[in-house]
Coordinates of C-alpha atoms in Angstrom, one line a residue:
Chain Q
X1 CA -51.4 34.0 -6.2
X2 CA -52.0 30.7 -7.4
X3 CA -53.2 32.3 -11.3
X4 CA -49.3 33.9 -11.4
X5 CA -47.7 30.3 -10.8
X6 CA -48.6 29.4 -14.3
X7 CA -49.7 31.3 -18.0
X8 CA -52.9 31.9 -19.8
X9 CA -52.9 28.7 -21.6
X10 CA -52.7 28.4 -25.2
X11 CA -54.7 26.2 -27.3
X12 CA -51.9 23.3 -26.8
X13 CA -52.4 24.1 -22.9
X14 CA -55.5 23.2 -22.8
X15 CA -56.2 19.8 -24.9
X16 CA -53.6 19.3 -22.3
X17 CA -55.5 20.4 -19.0
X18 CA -58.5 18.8 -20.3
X19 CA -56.4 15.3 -20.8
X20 CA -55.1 16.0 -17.4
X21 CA -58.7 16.7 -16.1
X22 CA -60.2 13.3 -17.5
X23 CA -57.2 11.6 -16.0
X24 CA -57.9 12.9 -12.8
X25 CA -61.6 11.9 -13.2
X26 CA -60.9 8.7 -13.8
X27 CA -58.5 8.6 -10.8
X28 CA -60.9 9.2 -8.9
X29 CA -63.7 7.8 -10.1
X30 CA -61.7 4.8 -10.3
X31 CA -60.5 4.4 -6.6
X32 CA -64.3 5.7 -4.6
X33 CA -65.8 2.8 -7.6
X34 CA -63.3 0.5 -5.9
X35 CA -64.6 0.8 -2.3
X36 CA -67.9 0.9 -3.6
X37 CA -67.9 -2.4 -5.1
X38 CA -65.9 -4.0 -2.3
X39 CA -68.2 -2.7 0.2
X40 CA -71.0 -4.1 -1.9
X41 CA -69.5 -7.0 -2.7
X42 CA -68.9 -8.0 0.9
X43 CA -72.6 -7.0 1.5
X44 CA -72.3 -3.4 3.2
X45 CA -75.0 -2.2 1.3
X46 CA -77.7 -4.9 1.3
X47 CA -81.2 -3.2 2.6
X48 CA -81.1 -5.7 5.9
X49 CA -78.2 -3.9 6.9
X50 CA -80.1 -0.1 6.1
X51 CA -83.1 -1.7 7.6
X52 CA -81.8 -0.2 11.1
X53 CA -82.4 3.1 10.1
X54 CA -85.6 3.3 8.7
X55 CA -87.2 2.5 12.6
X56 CA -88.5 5.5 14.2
X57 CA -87.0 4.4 17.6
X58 CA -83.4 4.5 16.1
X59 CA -83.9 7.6 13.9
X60 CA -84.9 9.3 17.7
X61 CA -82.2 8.2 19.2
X62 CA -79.7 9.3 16.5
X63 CA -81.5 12.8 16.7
X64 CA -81.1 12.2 20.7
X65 CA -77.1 11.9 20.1
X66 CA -77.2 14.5 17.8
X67 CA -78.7 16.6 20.3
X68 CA -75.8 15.5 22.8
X69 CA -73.1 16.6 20.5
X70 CA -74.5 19.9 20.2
X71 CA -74.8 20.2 24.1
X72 CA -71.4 19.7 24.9
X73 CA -70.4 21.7 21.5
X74 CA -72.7 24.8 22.6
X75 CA -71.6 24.6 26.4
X76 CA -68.2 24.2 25.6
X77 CA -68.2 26.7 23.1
X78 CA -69.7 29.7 25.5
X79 CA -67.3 28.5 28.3
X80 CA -63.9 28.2 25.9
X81 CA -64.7 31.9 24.7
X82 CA -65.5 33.6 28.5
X83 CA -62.2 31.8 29.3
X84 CA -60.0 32.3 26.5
X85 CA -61.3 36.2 26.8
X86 CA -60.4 36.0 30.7
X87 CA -56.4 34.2 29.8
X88 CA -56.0 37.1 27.2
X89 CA -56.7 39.9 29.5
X90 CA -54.9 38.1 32.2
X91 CA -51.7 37.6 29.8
X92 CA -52.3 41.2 28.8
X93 CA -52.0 42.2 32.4
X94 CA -49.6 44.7 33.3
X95 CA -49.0 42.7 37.3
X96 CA -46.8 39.9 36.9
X97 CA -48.3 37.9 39.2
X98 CA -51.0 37.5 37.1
X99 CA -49.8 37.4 33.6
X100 CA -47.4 34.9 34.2
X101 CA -50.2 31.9 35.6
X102 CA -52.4 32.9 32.9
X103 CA -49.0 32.3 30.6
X104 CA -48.0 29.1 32.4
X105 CA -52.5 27.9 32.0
X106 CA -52.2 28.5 28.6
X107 CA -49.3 26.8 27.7
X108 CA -50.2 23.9 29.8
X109 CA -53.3 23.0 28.2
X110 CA -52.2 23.7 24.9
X111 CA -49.6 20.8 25.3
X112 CA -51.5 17.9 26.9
X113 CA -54.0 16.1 24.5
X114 CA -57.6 16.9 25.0
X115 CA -58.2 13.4 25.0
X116 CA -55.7 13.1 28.2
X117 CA -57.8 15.7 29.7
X118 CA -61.1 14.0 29.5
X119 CA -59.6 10.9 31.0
X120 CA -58.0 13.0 33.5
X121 CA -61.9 14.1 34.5
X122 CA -63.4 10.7 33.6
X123 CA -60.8 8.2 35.1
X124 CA -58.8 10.3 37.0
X125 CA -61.0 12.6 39.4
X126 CA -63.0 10.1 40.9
X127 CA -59.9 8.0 42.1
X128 CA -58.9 10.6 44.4
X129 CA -62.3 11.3 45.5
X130 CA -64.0 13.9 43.1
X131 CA -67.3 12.5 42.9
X132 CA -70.4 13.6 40.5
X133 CA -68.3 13.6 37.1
X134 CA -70.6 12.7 34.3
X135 CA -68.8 11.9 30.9
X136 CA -70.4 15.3 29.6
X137 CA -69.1 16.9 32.6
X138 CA -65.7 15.6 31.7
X139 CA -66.0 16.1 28.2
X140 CA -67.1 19.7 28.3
X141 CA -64.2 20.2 30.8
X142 CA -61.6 18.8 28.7
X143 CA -62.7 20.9 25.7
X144 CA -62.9 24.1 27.8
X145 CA -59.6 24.0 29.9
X146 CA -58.0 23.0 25.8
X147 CA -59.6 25.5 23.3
X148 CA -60.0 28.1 26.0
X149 CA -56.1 28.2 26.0
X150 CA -56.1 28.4 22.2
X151 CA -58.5 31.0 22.0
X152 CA -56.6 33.2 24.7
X153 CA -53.8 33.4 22.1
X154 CA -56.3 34.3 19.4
X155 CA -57.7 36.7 21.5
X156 CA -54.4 38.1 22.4
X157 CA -52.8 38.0 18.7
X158 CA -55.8 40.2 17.8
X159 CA -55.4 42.7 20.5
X160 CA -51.8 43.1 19.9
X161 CA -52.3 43.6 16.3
X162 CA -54.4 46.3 16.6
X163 CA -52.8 49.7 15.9
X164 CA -51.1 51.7 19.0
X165 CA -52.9 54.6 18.5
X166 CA -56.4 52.9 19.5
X167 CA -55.3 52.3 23.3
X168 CA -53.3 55.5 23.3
X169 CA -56.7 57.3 22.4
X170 CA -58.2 55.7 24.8
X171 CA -55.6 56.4 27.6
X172 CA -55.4 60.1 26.6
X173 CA -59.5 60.4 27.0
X174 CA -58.6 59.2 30.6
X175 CA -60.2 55.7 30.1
X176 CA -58.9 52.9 32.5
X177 CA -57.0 50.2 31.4
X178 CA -60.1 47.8 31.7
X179 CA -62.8 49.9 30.3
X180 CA -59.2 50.9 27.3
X181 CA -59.4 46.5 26.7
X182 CA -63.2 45.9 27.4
X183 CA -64.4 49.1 24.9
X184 CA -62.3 49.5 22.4
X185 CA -59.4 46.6 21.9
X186 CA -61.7 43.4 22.4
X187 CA -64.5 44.7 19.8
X188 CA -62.1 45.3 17.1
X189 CA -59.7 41.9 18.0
X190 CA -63.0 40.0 17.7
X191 CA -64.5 41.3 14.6
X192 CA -60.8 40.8 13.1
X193 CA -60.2 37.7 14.5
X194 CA -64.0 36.3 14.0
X195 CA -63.2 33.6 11.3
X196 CA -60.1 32.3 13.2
X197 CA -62.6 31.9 16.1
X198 CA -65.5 30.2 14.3
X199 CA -62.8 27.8 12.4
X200 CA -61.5 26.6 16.3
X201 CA -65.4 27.0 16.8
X202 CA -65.5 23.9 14.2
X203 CA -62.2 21.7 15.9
X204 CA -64.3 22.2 19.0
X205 CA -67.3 20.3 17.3
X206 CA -65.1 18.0 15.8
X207 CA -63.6 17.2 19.3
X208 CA -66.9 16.7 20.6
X209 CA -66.4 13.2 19.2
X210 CA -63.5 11.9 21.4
X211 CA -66.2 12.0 23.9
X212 CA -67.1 8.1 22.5
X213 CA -63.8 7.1 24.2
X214 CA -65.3 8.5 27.4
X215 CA -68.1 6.6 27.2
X216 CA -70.2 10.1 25.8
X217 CA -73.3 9.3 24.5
X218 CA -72.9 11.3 21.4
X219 CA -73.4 10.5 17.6
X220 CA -69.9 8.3 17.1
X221 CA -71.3 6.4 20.1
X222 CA -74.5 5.6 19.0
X223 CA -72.9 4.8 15.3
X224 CA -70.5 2.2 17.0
X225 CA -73.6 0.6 18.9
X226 CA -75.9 0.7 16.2
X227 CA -73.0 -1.0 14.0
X228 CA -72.3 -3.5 16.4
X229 CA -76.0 -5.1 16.5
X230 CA -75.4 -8.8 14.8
X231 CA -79.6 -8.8 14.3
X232 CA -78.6 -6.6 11.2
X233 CA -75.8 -8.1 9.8
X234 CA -73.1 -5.7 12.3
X235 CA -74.1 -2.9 10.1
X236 CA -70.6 -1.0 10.8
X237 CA -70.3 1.1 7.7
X238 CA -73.8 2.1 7.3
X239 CA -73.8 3.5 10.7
X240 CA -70.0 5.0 9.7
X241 CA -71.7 6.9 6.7
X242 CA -74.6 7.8 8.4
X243 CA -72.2 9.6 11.4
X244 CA -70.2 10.9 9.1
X245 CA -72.7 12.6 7.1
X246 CA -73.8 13.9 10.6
X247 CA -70.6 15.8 11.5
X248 CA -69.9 16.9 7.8
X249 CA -73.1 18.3 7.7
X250 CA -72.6 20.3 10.9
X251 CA -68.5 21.3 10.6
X252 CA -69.9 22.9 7.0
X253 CA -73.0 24.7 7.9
X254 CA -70.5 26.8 10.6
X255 CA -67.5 27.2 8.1
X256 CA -69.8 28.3 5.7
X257 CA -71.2 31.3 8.7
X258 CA -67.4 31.3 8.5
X259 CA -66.8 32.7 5.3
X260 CA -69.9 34.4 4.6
X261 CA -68.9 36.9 7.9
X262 CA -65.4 37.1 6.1
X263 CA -66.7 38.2 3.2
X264 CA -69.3 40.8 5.2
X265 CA -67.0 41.8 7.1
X266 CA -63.7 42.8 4.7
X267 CA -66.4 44.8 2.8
X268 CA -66.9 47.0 5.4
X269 CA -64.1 50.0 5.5
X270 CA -61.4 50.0 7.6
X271 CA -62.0 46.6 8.9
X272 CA -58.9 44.5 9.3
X273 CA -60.2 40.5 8.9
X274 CA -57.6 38.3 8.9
X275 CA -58.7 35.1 6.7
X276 CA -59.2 32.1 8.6
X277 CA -56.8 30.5 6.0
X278 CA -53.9 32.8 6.8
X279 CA -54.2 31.2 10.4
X280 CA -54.2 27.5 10.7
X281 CA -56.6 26.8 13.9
X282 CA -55.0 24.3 16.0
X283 CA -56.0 20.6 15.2
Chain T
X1 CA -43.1 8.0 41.0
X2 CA -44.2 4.8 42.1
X3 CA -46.5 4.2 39.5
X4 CA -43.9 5.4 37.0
X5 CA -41.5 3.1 38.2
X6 CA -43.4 0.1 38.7
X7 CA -45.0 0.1 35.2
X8 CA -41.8 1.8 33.3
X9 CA -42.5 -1.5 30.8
X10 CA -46.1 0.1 30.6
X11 CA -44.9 3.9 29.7
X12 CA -42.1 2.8 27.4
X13 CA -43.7 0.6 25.0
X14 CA -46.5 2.8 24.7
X15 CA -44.8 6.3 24.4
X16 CA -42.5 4.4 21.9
X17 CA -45.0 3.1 19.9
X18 CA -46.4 7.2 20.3
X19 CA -43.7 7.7 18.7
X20 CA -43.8 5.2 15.9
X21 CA -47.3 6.9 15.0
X22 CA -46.1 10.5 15.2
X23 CA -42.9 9.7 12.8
X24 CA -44.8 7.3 9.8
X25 CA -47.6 10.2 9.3
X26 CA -45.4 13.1 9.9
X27 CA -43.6 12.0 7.0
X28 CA -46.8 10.6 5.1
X29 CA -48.9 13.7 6.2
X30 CA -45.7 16.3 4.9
X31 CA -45.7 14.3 1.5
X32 CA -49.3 14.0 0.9
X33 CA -50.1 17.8 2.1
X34 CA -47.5 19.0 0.1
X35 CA -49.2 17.4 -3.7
X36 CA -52.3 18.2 -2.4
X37 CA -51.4 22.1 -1.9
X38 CA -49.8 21.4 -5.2
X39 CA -52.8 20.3 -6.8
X40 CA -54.9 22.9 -5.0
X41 CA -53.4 25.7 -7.1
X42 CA -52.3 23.9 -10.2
X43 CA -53.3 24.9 -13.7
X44 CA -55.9 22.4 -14.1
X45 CA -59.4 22.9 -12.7
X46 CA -60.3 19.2 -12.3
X47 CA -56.9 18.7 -9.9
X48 CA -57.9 22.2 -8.3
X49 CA -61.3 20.6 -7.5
X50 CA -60.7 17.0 -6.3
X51 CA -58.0 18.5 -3.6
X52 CA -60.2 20.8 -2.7
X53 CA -63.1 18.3 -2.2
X54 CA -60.7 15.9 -0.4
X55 CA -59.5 18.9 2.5
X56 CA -63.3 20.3 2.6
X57 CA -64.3 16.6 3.6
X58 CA -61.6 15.7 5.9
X59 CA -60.9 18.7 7.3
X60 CA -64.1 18.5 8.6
X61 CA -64.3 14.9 9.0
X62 CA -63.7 14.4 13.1
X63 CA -60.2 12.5 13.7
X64 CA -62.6 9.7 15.6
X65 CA -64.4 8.9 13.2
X66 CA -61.3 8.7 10.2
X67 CA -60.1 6.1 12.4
X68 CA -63.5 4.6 12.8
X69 CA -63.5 4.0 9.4
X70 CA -60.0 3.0 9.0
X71 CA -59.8 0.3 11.8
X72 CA -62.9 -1.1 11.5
X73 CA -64.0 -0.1 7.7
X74 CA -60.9 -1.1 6.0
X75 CA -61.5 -5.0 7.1
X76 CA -64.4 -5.0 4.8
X77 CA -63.0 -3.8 1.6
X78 CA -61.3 -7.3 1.8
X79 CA -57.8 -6.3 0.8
X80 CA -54.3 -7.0 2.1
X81 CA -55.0 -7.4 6.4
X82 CA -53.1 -4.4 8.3
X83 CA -53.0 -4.6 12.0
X84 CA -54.2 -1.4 13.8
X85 CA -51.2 0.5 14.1
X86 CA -51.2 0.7 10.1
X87 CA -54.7 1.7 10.5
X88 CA -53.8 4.4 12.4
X89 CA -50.8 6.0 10.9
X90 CA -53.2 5.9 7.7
X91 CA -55.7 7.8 9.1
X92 CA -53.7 10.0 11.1
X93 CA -51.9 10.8 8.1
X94 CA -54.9 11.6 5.5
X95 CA -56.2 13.8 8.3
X96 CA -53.2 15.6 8.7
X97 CA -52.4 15.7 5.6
X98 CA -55.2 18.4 4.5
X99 CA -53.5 20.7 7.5
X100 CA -50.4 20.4 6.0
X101 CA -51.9 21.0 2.5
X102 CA -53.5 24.6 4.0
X103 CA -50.4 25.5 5.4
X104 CA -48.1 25.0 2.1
X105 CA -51.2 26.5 0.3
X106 CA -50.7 29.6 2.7
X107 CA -46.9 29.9 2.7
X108 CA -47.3 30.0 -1.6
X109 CA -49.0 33.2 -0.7
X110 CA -46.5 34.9 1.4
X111 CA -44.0 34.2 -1.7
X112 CA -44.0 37.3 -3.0
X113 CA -45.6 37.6 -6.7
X114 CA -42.6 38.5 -8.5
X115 CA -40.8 35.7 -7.6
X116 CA -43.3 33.7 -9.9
X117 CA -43.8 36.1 -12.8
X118 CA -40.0 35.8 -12.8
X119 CA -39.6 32.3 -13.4
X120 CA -42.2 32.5 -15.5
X121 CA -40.5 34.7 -17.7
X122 CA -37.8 33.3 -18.0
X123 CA -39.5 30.3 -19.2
X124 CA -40.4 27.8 -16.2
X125 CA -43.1 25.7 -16.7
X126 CA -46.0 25.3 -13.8
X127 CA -44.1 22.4 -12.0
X128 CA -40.6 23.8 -12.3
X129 CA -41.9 27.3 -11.1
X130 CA -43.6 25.8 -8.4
X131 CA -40.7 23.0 -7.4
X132 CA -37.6 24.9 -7.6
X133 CA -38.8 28.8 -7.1
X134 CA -41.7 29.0 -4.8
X135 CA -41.7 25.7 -3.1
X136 CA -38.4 25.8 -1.4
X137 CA -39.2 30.0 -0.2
X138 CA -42.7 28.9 0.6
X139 CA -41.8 26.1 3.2
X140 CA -39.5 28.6 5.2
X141 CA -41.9 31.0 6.0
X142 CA -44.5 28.1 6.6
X143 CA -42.3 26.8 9.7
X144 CA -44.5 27.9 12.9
X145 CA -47.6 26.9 11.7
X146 CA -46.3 23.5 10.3
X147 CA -44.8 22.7 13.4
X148 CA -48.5 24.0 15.4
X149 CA -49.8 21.3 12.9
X150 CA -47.2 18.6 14.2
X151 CA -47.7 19.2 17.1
X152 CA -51.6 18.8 16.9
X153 CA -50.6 15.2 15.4
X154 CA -48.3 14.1 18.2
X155 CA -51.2 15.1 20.7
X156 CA -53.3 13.6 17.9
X157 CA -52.0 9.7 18.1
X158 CA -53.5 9.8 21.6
X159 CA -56.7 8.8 20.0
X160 CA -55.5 5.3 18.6
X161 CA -55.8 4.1 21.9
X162 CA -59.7 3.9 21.4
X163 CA -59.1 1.5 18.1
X164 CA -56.9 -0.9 20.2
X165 CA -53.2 0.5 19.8
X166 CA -51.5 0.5 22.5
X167 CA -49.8 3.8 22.5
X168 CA -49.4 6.7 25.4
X169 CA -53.5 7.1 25.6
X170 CA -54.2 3.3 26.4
X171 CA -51.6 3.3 29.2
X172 CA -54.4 4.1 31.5
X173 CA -56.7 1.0 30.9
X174 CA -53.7 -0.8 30.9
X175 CA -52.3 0.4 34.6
X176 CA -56.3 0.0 36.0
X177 CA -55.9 -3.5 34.9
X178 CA -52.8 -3.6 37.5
X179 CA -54.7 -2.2 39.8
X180 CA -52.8 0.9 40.0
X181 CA -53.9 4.7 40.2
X182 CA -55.6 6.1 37.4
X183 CA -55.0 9.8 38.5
X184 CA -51.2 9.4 39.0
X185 CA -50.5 7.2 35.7
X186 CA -53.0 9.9 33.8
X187 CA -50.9 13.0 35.2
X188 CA -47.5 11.0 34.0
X189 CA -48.7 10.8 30.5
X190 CA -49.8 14.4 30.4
X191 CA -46.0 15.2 31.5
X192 CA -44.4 13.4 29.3
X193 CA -46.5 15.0 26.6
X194 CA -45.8 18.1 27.6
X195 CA -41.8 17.6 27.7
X196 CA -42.5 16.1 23.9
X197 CA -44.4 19.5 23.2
X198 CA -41.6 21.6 24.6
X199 CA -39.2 19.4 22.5
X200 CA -40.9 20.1 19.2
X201 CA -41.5 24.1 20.4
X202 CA -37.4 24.2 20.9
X203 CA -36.9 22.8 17.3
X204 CA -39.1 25.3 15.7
X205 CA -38.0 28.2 17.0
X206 CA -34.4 26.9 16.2
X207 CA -35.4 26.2 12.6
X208 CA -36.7 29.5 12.7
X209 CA -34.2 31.2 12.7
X210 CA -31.9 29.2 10.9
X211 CA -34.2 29.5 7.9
X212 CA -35.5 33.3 8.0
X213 CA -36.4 34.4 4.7
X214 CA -34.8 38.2 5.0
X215 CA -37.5 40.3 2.7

């Protein structure tokens, strides 16, 4: 679409998109030179404030909190697709008694913010007597009860989108309605849906993060301590770059096994894949 | 209802300065993600490829650690002083801003492709084609998911409270201080959150309807 917005351009065109380019450039250039200079001017990059990071103690315990993050991502991961798989089936359901809670679950955790969630685990359950709740047990939790919910609909939007005549076929072989969703509608709404799932795969990773406020020892954790350590000169935005790098790193690795299944996938005949673009994954 | 009641000074101040957040990047987010989406299909390569750069890094870039960088970065660069709450409706509106930018860039794509080639034949440049042809049809169909994204960002502001605004998600450390339950004041704030939800979920499917593209 976006080639149609505009003509081939002529020879004028583009002495004018290459002004425009170096403009841009220099934009840019101009405003990341800025906070480069002030953050070197005000001594962000001076080696004693590095020097943290070169220890083999810290660089283990950074791997350590990487490690954490991917924990609570992988755990929460498995258990937000057996439960969003479980909601869609259960909104699916022909018995109104059970559509409708798995309607009024969904819903529910879609609208309360994950973050409320994990303080409702942290803070909350051990008020009224809940004891045992670890801030990965409330992290996991929260992300779980929230991206299970958002799953459920992707699960379900898939399902209903597949043509009639699958389930029909499947009804008129004599199939039951469970072996009809578990053999031949969750297959196909998964391999369509797949990049829509690995891009909320990513917001769960991302999420993983909100765990600092929960006192989660993960990697935003560990960057906050390590940039809080006056020995080094409070090294904040080291630590900052060296986190962010971190999660960058990670969020890009998966939406690259994103778009390469997108691609394998849409090659293969008579594959619906919906593009993860087309569907905005909740935030 | 007790704890509601006691503390209403509590909920107020910091559901209203929720909503101070959720209103200054709405609108920040909506402008920003809009040129961004503009730049991400524009004519020339070097704008296609910074806005592309900037979603590919934020997008992936956790909220947390945004406002990380914002609330306690931002002091170092030794510019104008903003309290936190400026920190945060900065941050909250970059990051946004690159879902807003994805779904603009996917309503341009449900406009169908004559509409362009029309207005380019008729002599449009690039910016009017895009401003007064596509633009306007694009941000009709782009309604749900626009409002899924505003939605995300009113749940979103929730995580100011751990760079020292006091909005809805520091209402808890605030009523422990008091010495008041942590369970009950939590569950209120999830309530109210979800009547805010069902408020925004009522105004899109109302704009929905009002602005239906018939094709």
């Amino acid at each position: 679409m976006s080639s149609v917005l505009f003509d081939a351009p002529g020879p004028k065109a583009r002495s004018r998109y290459r002004i425009l380019g170096v403009v841009t450039a220099l934009v840019i250039l101009l405003i990341v030179g800025f906070v480069i200079l002030r953050f070197a001017q005000s001594g962000q990059f001076e080696a004693k404030k590095w020097q943290l990071f070169t220890f083999p103690l810290v660089q283990q315990t950074i791997a350590q909190s990487v490690g954490a993050t991917l924990a609570a991502f992988g755990t929460a991961a498995v258990f937000s697709l057996v439960l969003g798989i479980f909601l869609a089936f259960g909104r699916l359901s022909d018995r109104r008694w059970i559509s409708l809670p798995c309607y009024g679950f969904t819903e529910l955790f879609r609208a309360v913010p994950l973050l409320i969630l994990m303080m409702i685990f942290y803070y909350g359950l051990p008020t009224v007597g809940v004891q045992g709740i670890t801030p990965f047990i409330a992290v996991v939790a929260g992300l779980v009860l929230y991206n299970g919910s958002v799953l459920a609909e992707v699960f379900r939007a898939g399902i209903e989108s597949l043509p009639r005549g699958q389930s029909e076929a499947g009804y008129a072989i004599g199939l039951p309605k469970s072996a009809v969703m578990t053999s031949i509608l969750l297959p196909q709404a998964i391999r369509s849906m797949l990049p829509v799932i690995i891009s909320q795969l990513v917001v769960i990773l991302k999420d993983t993060a909100l765990g600092f406020i929960v006192t989660y020892n993960e990697i935003l954790f560990q960057a906050k301590f390590f940039g809080s350590q006056i020995q080094y000169g409070s090294p904040i935005i080291p630590s900052a770059i060296v986190a962010g790098v971190l999660y960058v790193g990670m969020c890009l690795i998966l939406a690259a096994i994103a778009k390469w299944l997108e691609k394998r996938l849409s090659r293969q005949p008579g594959a619906a894949v919906i593009p993860a673009a087309a569907i905005p994954a909740e935030v | 209802m007790n704890t509601l009641l006691n503390n209403s000074d509590l909920f107020i101040t910091g559901f209203r300065n929720t909503l101070i957040l959720f209103f200054f990047a709405a609108i920040f987010a909506l402008i920003l993600g809009t040129v961004v989406a503009t730049l991400r299909v524009s004519p020339v390569p070097a704008m296609r490829a910074a806005a592309t750069l900037y979603v590919n890094v934020v997008r992936n870039t956790p909220l947390t650690l945004v406002l990380f960088f914002f609330a306690l970065g931002y002091p170092k660069l030794g510019l104008v002083p903003i309290d936190f709450m400026t920190a945060a409706i900065i941050g909250l509106s970059l990051y946004t801003a690159t879902y807003v930018a994805e779904a603009v860039r996917s309503g341009i794509n449900t406009v169908p492709v004559g509409q362009a080639e029309a207005a380019r034949a008729i002599g449009l440049p690039f910016t009017q084609t895009l401003t007064l042809v596509i633009l306007p049809q694009a941000f009709r169909a782009v309604i749900p998911p626009m409002f899924s994204v505003f939605i995300a960002l009113l749940k979103n502001t929730t995580v100011a409270a751990g760079f020292s605004v006091f909005e809805a998600g520091a209402i808890r450390a605030n009523l422990s201080e008091r010495g008041e339950p942590a369970m009950a004041g939590l569950l209120w704030v999830a309530l109210v959150f979800i009547a805010l939800v069902f408020i925004l979920s009522a105004a899109q499917r109302k704009l929905e309807q009002k602005w239906k593209v018939d094709r």
